[in-house]
Amino acid sequence: MNNLPQLFDNLDICLPNALFAVAATVASYALMHGALVLFRRRLAQLSAEHQHRTIAQVLAKTLAHTGVFAILATSILIGLSVLDLPEPWNTRLGHLWFFTLGIQIAAFLHRAVKIGARRYFLSHGRGAADDQVTVAHTVVIWLLQTTVWVVFVLAMLANLGINVTTFVASLGIGGVAIALAVQNILGDLFASMSIAVDKPFEVGDFITVNGFSGTVEHVGLKTTRVRALGGEQIIIANAELLRNTVYNYRRMSTRRIVFSLRASPATPRALAARVPDMLREIIGRHAKACFDRAHLKTLDQNWIEYEIVYTMLDADYNLYMDTQQAINLDAMQMFDELGISTAPRPRHVLLQEAPEARDLRETEQPAANEDTPDAPATRPRHLRH
C-alpha cells in the first residue's frame, strides 16, 4: 500500500484520474452485468417462438457460460483505458485488451460450435447409424474448434509483433501434404458424414446405382454394403457411391406405367376407335390403378400401336406386376372378342437363284445328261410370311 502512491507517481497518474478509472470500472461492470441479464431474458423469450427458436437457444446456451471473471476483467480494462498511461504501458494495455477480448470471443465460438453442431446432427441425423452420427459429430466439432483456436493464437502472435507468415506457410504445406496422403480415407469419411446428415438412403432402402440394384444393409465410415438381387453382397466406397446417381425406390409413393399394344394394320377403323375406351374400362377395374390416357399412337404398313399410360397408387413392385399381368390378359380377351388380330401385315419374300449358282450347278451335271433338252430356267418362288 505504501508503494501505491509511488507507482502512481512513476506512471504519472493523478488522484482524480485514478478515481475516475475506478468509477469507470464499477459502472462498466454494472452495465455489462445488467445488459447480460436482460439479453438472456430476451433470448429466453425468443426461444419460445418457433421462428427464432434455434438461433436463440444456441446463443442462450453460449452466453450461459459467461462467467463473472470475464466481465470483471473487461471492466478493469475499461477502467485502465481511461488512465493517461505512458509508454510502454499504453502499448501493453493494448495487447492485454486484444488477449482478453480474443480469448473471450474464441471461448464463445468454441461453445457455439459445439452446441450448433450437436443440434444440427441431432435434427438431421435421425435414422442414421449411431456410430456415423457420433464420428461425424466429433470430427466436425474438432475441426471447427481447432480452427478457432489456431486463428486466435496466430492473431495473438501477430499482435505481439511476431512474424507468423512463415508459420502459416508451413501449416499450409503440412496440411496439403497430409490431405494428399489420406485423401481417399478422408473422402470416404466425409462421404459417410454426408450420408448420415443428408440421408439420400437408409438401411433397408432398395437402391439402384452404377448398374447394380440391391437393399442397403450397412452404411459404415468407409464403405456401404448392399445385398444384391442375386444374393451376393456388394461393397462400394462411400465417396464412389455419392459420385453416381442413386435411385431410391423405397421412397416411391406412386409408379407411372407406360406400355404399348400392337394390332394388325388391317383392323377396321370402327373397331380401332373402340379400343381406347375399352382399355380405360379394363384399367378402371383395378382399385390401385388410375387411368391416365390411351391413344392410337402409330399407324404404318406393319401394325397399329396403342400407347397406354396409367399410375399405380401403390409403389409395391409385386402389386404392379400382378396388375399389369391382369391388364394384359384382359386386353388379349378384348382383342379376341372384337375380332382384332395382333399379327402384323403378311409380307411376301421373293427368292431367286443367283446366275452364278445356276451356272455352277449346270457344269457339275453328269455327262449322261448332256443330250437331254435344256431345262427351263428356275422360276422365282414366292413365300408368304
Coordinates of C-alpha atoms in Angstrom, one line a residue:
M1 CA 0.0 0.0 0.0
N2 CA 2.9 2.3 0.7
N3 CA 4.2 1.7 -2.8
L4 CA 0.9 2.7 -4.4
P5 CA 1.5 6.5 -4.4
Q6 CA 5.0 5.9 -5.7
L7 CA 3.6 3.7 -8.5
F8 CA 1.1 6.5 -9.4
D9 CA 3.9 9.0 -9.5
N10 CA 6.0 6.7 -11.8
L11 CA 3.0 6.3 -14.1
D12 CA 2.2 10.0 -13.9
I13 CA -1.3 9.3 -12.7
C14 CA -3.1 11.9 -10.6
L15 CA -5.7 11.0 -7.9
P16 CA -8.7 12.4 -9.8
N17 CA -7.7 10.3 -12.8
A18 CA -7.4 7.2 -10.7
L19 CA -10.8 7.8 -9.0
F20 CA -12.3 8.2 -12.4
A21 CA -10.8 4.9 -13.6
V22 CA -12.3 3.2 -10.5
A23 CA -15.7 4.7 -11.2
A24 CA -15.5 3.6 -14.8
T25 CA -14.6 0.1 -13.7
V26 CA -17.5 -0.2 -11.3
A27 CA -20.0 1.4 -13.8
S28 CA -18.9 -0.7 -16.7
Y29 CA -19.2 -3.9 -14.6
A30 CA -22.7 -3.0 -13.5
L31 CA -23.8 -2.1 -17.0
M32 CA -22.3 -5.2 -18.6
H33 CA -23.8 -7.5 -16.0
G34 CA -27.2 -5.9 -16.3
A35 CA -27.1 -6.0 -20.1
L36 CA -26.1 -9.7 -20.0
V37 CA -29.1 -10.5 -17.7
L38 CA -31.5 -8.6 -19.9
F39 CA -30.1 -10.2 -23.1
R40 CA -30.5 -13.7 -21.5
R41 CA -34.1 -13.0 -20.7
R42 CA -34.8 -11.8 -24.2
L43 CA -33.2 -14.9 -25.6
A44 CA -35.4 -17.0 -23.3
Q45 CA -38.5 -15.3 -24.8
L46 CA -37.2 -15.8 -28.3
S47 CA -36.6 -19.5 -27.6
A48 CA -40.3 -19.9 -27.0
E49 CA -41.1 -18.6 -30.5
H50 CA -40.8 -21.1 -33.4
Q51 CA -39.4 -18.7 -35.9
H52 CA -36.2 -17.8 -33.9
R53 CA -36.0 -20.9 -31.6
T54 CA -32.8 -22.5 -32.9
I55 CA -30.6 -19.3 -33.0
A56 CA -31.9 -18.1 -29.7
Q57 CA -31.3 -21.4 -28.0
V58 CA -27.7 -21.6 -29.3
L59 CA -27.0 -18.0 -28.2
A60 CA -28.6 -18.6 -24.8
K61 CA -26.5 -21.7 -24.1
T62 CA -23.4 -20.0 -25.4
L63 CA -23.8 -17.0 -23.1
A64 CA -24.8 -19.1 -20.2
H65 CA -21.1 -19.9 -19.5
T66 CA -20.1 -16.3 -19.4
G67 CA -18.5 -16.0 -16.0
V68 CA -18.2 -13.1 -13.6
F69 CA -14.4 -13.2 -14.1
A70 CA -14.7 -12.3 -17.8
I71 CA -17.0 -9.4 -17.0
L72 CA -14.7 -8.2 -14.2
A73 CA -11.6 -8.5 -16.4
T74 CA -13.2 -6.4 -19.2
S75 CA -14.4 -3.8 -16.6
I76 CA -10.9 -3.4 -15.2
L77 CA -9.5 -3.0 -18.7
I78 CA -12.1 -0.3 -19.4
G79 CA -11.0 1.4 -16.2
L80 CA -7.3 1.2 -17.1
S81 CA -8.1 2.6 -20.6
V82 CA -9.3 6.0 -19.1
L83 CA -5.9 6.4 -17.4
D84 CA -3.3 8.5 -19.0
L85 CA -0.6 5.8 -19.1
P86 CA 2.8 6.5 -20.6
E87 CA 4.7 4.1 -22.9
P88 CA 5.3 1.2 -22.8
W89 CA 2.3 0.7 -20.5
N90 CA -0.2 2.0 -23.0
T91 CA 1.1 -0.5 -25.7
R92 CA 1.0 -3.3 -23.1
L93 CA -2.6 -2.4 -22.3
G94 CA -3.5 -2.7 -25.9
H95 CA -2.0 -6.2 -26.1
L96 CA -3.9 -7.1 -22.9
W97 CA -7.1 -5.8 -24.5
F98 CA -6.6 -7.9 -27.6
F99 CA -5.8 -11.0 -25.5
T100 CA -8.8 -10.6 -23.2
L101 CA -11.3 -9.9 -25.9
G102 CA -9.8 -12.5 -28.2
I103 CA -9.8 -15.3 -25.7
Q104 CA -13.4 -14.5 -24.8
I105 CA -14.6 -14.5 -28.4
A106 CA -12.7 -17.7 -29.0
A107 CA -14.4 -19.2 -26.0
F108 CA -17.8 -18.1 -27.3
L109 CA -17.1 -19.6 -30.7
H110 CA -15.8 -22.8 -29.1
R111 CA -19.0 -23.2 -27.2
A112 CA -21.3 -22.1 -30.1
V113 CA -19.6 -24.6 -32.5
K114 CA -20.2 -27.5 -30.1
I115 CA -23.8 -26.6 -29.4
G116 CA -24.7 -25.7 -33.0
A117 CA -23.1 -28.8 -34.5
R118 CA -24.8 -31.0 -31.9
R119 CA -28.2 -29.6 -32.6
Y120 CA -27.6 -29.9 -36.4
F121 CA -26.6 -33.6 -36.2
L122 CA -29.5 -34.4 -33.8
S123 CA -32.0 -32.8 -36.2
H124 CA -30.5 -34.1 -39.5
G125 CA -29.0 -37.4 -38.3
R126 CA -32.2 -39.2 -37.3
G127 CA -32.4 -42.6 -38.7
A128 CA -28.7 -42.9 -39.4
A129 CA -26.4 -45.3 -37.5
D130 CA -25.2 -44.1 -34.1
D131 CA -21.6 -44.6 -35.0
Q132 CA -21.9 -42.5 -38.1
V133 CA -23.5 -39.6 -36.2
T134 CA -21.0 -39.9 -33.3
V135 CA -18.0 -39.9 -35.6
A136 CA -19.3 -37.2 -37.8
H137 CA -20.3 -35.0 -34.8
T138 CA -16.9 -35.5 -33.2
V139 CA -14.8 -34.9 -36.3
V140 CA -16.7 -31.7 -37.4
I141 CA -16.6 -30.2 -33.9
W142 CA -12.9 -31.0 -33.5
L143 CA -12.0 -29.4 -36.9
L144 CA -14.0 -26.3 -36.3
Q145 CA -12.9 -25.8 -32.7
T146 CA -9.2 -26.4 -33.7
T147 CA -9.6 -23.8 -36.4
V148 CA -11.0 -21.2 -34.0
W149 CA -8.1 -21.6 -31.6
V150 CA -5.4 -21.7 -34.3
V151 CA -6.7 -18.5 -35.7
F152 CA -6.7 -16.9 -32.2
V153 CA -3.2 -18.0 -31.5
L154 CA -1.9 -16.7 -34.8
A155 CA -3.7 -13.4 -34.4
M156 CA -2.3 -13.1 -30.8
L157 CA 1.3 -13.7 -32.1
A158 CA 0.8 -11.2 -34.9
N159 CA -0.5 -8.6 -32.3
L160 CA 2.6 -9.1 -30.3
G161 CA 4.8 -8.3 -33.3
I162 CA 5.9 -11.8 -34.2
N163 CA 6.0 -12.6 -37.9
V164 CA 3.7 -15.6 -38.5
T165 CA 3.9 -15.6 -42.2
T166 CA 6.5 -18.5 -42.3
F167 CA 4.5 -20.4 -39.7
V168 CA 1.3 -20.0 -41.7
A169 CA 3.0 -21.2 -44.8
S170 CA 4.4 -24.2 -43.0
L171 CA 1.0 -25.1 -41.7
G172 CA -0.4 -24.8 -45.2
I173 CA 2.2 -27.0 -46.8
G174 CA 1.9 -29.6 -44.0
G175 CA -1.9 -29.6 -44.3
V176 CA -1.7 -30.1 -48.1
A177 CA 0.8 -33.0 -47.6
I178 CA -1.4 -34.7 -45.0
A179 CA -4.5 -34.2 -47.1
L180 CA -2.9 -35.7 -50.2
A181 CA -1.7 -38.7 -48.1
V182 CA -5.1 -39.5 -46.7
Q183 CA -7.4 -38.0 -49.4
N184 CA -9.1 -41.3 -50.1
I185 CA -9.8 -42.1 -46.4
L186 CA -10.9 -38.5 -45.8
G187 CA -13.1 -38.6 -48.9
D188 CA -14.9 -41.7 -47.7
L189 CA -15.2 -40.4 -44.2
F190 CA -16.8 -37.1 -45.3
A191 CA -19.0 -39.0 -47.7
S192 CA -20.2 -41.1 -44.8
M193 CA -20.9 -37.9 -42.8
S194 CA -22.8 -36.6 -45.8
I195 CA -24.9 -39.8 -46.0
A196 CA -25.5 -39.6 -42.2
V197 CA -26.7 -36.0 -42.4
D198 CA -28.3 -35.7 -45.8
K199 CA -29.7 -39.3 -45.8
P200 CA -30.1 -40.0 -49.6
F201 CA -30.8 -43.5 -48.5
E202 CA -31.0 -45.5 -45.2
V203 CA -30.6 -49.1 -44.1
G204 CA -33.4 -51.1 -45.7
D205 CA -33.8 -49.0 -48.7
F206 CA -33.8 -50.6 -52.2
I207 CA -31.5 -48.6 -54.4
T208 CA -30.0 -48.7 -57.9
V209 CA -26.6 -47.2 -58.5
N210 CA -23.9 -47.6 -61.1
G211 CA -25.6 -50.6 -62.8
F212 CA -26.5 -52.7 -59.8
S213 CA -29.5 -52.9 -57.6
G214 CA -30.0 -54.2 -54.0
T215 CA -31.0 -53.5 -50.5
V216 CA -28.8 -51.4 -48.2
E217 CA -27.6 -53.5 -45.3
H218 CA -25.0 -51.3 -43.6
V219 CA -23.5 -47.8 -44.0
G220 CA -20.1 -47.6 -42.5
L221 CA -17.4 -45.0 -42.1
K222 CA -15.7 -46.0 -45.3
T223 CA -18.0 -48.3 -47.3
T224 CA -21.6 -49.1 -47.8
R225 CA -22.8 -52.8 -48.1
V226 CA -25.7 -53.6 -50.4
R227 CA -27.4 -57.0 -50.8
A228 CA -27.9 -57.6 -54.5
L229 CA -30.9 -59.3 -56.0
G230 CA -28.8 -62.3 -56.8
G231 CA -27.9 -62.8 -53.1
E232 CA -24.3 -61.5 -53.2
Q233 CA -23.1 -58.6 -51.1
I234 CA -21.8 -55.6 -52.9
I235 CA -19.3 -53.4 -51.1
I236 CA -18.7 -49.9 -52.5
A237 CA -16.8 -46.9 -51.2
N238 CA -18.9 -44.1 -49.9
A239 CA -17.2 -41.5 -52.0
E240 CA -17.6 -43.6 -55.1
L241 CA -21.3 -44.1 -54.2
L242 CA -22.1 -40.4 -53.9
R243 CA -20.3 -39.7 -57.2
N244 CA -23.0 -41.7 -59.1
T245 CA -26.7 -41.1 -59.4
V246 CA -28.6 -43.1 -56.8
Y247 CA -32.2 -44.3 -57.4
N248 CA -34.0 -44.9 -54.2
Y249 CA -37.1 -47.0 -54.9
R250 CA -38.3 -47.3 -51.4
R251 CA -39.3 -43.7 -51.3
M252 CA -41.6 -44.0 -54.3
S253 CA -45.2 -43.1 -53.5
T254 CA -46.6 -43.8 -56.9
R255 CA -45.5 -45.6 -60.0
R256 CA -46.2 -44.3 -63.6
I257 CA -46.6 -47.1 -66.1
V258 CA -46.3 -46.6 -69.9
F259 CA -46.8 -49.7 -72.2
S260 CA -47.9 -50.4 -75.8
L261 CA -50.2 -52.8 -77.5
R262 CA -50.0 -53.6 -81.3
A263 CA -52.6 -54.9 -83.7
S264 CA -52.9 -55.7 -87.4
P265 CA -53.0 -52.7 -89.7
A266 CA -55.9 -54.3 -91.4
T267 CA -58.1 -53.6 -88.4
P268 CA -61.2 -51.7 -89.5
R269 CA -61.4 -48.1 -88.4
A270 CA -64.6 -48.5 -86.3
L271 CA -63.0 -51.3 -84.2
A272 CA -59.7 -49.5 -83.8
A273 CA -61.6 -46.5 -82.4
R274 CA -63.3 -48.6 -79.7
V275 CA -60.1 -49.9 -78.2
P276 CA -59.0 -46.8 -76.1
D277 CA -62.4 -46.6 -74.3
M278 CA -62.3 -50.4 -73.6
L279 CA -58.8 -50.1 -72.3
R280 CA -60.0 -47.3 -70.0
E281 CA -62.6 -49.7 -68.6
I282 CA -60.1 -52.5 -68.2
I283 CA -57.7 -50.4 -66.2
G284 CA -60.5 -48.8 -64.2
R285 CA -61.4 -52.3 -62.7
H286 CA -58.3 -52.1 -60.5
A287 CA -58.6 -50.1 -57.3
K288 CA -54.9 -49.2 -57.2
A289 CA -54.6 -48.2 -60.9
C290 CA -55.5 -44.7 -62.0
F291 CA -56.1 -44.4 -65.8
D292 CA -54.3 -41.6 -67.5
R293 CA -54.7 -41.9 -71.3
A294 CA -54.8 -44.4 -74.2
H295 CA -54.2 -43.3 -77.8
L296 CA -53.6 -44.8 -81.2
K297 CA -50.0 -43.7 -81.5
T298 CA -48.6 -45.3 -84.6
L299 CA -50.0 -46.4 -87.9
D300 CA -47.8 -47.9 -90.6
Q301 CA -47.6 -50.9 -93.0
N302 CA -46.6 -53.3 -90.3
W303 CA -49.0 -52.6 -87.4
I304 CA -51.1 -50.1 -85.5
E305 CA -49.8 -49.3 -82.0
Y306 CA -51.6 -48.0 -78.9
E307 CA -49.8 -46.2 -76.1
I308 CA -51.4 -46.6 -72.7
V309 CA -50.5 -44.7 -69.5
Y310 CA -51.7 -45.3 -66.0
T311 CA -50.5 -44.6 -62.5
M312 CA -50.2 -47.2 -59.7
L313 CA -51.2 -45.6 -56.4
D314 CA -49.1 -48.1 -54.5
A315 CA -45.3 -48.4 -55.3
D316 CA -45.2 -52.1 -54.4
Y317 CA -43.5 -53.8 -57.4
N318 CA -45.3 -57.2 -57.0
L319 CA -48.7 -55.4 -57.0
Y320 CA -47.7 -53.5 -60.1
M321 CA -46.7 -56.8 -61.9
D322 CA -49.9 -58.5 -60.9
T323 CA -51.9 -55.6 -62.1
Q324 CA -50.0 -55.3 -65.4
Q325 CA -50.5 -59.1 -66.0
A326 CA -54.2 -58.8 -65.4
I327 CA -54.5 -55.8 -67.8
N328 CA -52.6 -57.7 -70.5
L329 CA -54.8 -60.8 -70.2
D330 CA -57.9 -58.7 -70.3
A331 CA -56.6 -56.8 -73.4
M332 CA -56.0 -60.2 -75.1
Q333 CA -59.6 -61.2 -74.4
M334 CA -60.8 -57.8 -75.7
F335 CA -58.9 -58.2 -79.0
D336 CA -60.3 -61.7 -79.3
E337 CA -63.9 -60.6 -78.7
L338 CA -63.6 -57.7 -81.2
G339 CA -62.0 -60.0 -83.8
I340 CA -58.9 -57.8 -83.9
S341 CA -55.7 -59.7 -85.0
T342 CA -52.4 -58.9 -83.3
A343 CA -50.4 -60.3 -86.2
P344 CA -48.6 -57.9 -88.4
R345 CA -49.4 -57.5 -92.1
P346 CA -48.3 -60.5 -94.2
R347 CA -45.0 -60.0 -96.1
H348 CA -44.1 -61.5 -99.4
V349 CA -40.5 -62.6 -99.8
L350 CA -39.1 -63.2 -103.3
L351 CA -36.4 -65.9 -103.6
Q352 CA -34.5 -66.1 -106.8
E353 CA -31.4 -68.2 -107.6
A354 CA -28.3 -66.3 -108.5
P355 CA -27.0 -66.8 -112.0
E356 CA -23.5 -67.8 -110.8
A357 CA -25.0 -70.6 -108.7
R358 CA -27.1 -71.8 -111.7
D359 CA -24.1 -71.9 -114.0
L360 CA -22.0 -73.8 -111.4
R361 CA -24.8 -76.4 -111.0
E362 CA -25.1 -76.9 -114.7
T363 CA -21.4 -77.6 -115.1
E364 CA -21.5 -80.2 -112.4
Q365 CA -24.3 -82.2 -114.0
P366 CA -23.3 -85.8 -115.1
A367 CA -22.2 -86.3 -118.7
A368 CA -25.1 -88.6 -119.3
N369 CA -27.5 -85.7 -119.2
E370 CA -25.7 -83.7 -121.9
D371 CA -28.2 -84.9 -124.6
T372 CA -31.2 -84.0 -122.6
P373 CA -33.2 -81.0 -123.6
D374 CA -32.4 -77.8 -121.8
A375 CA -34.4 -77.5 -118.6
P376 CA -36.4 -74.3 -118.2
A377 CA -35.0 -71.5 -116.2
T378 CA -35.7 -71.6 -112.5
R379 CA -38.7 -69.6 -111.6
P380 CA -38.8 -67.2 -108.7
R381 CA -40.6 -68.7 -105.7
H382 CA -43.0 -66.6 -103.6
L383 CA -43.1 -67.3 -99.9
R384 CA -45.8 -65.9 -97.8
H385 CA -44.7 -64.9 -94.3

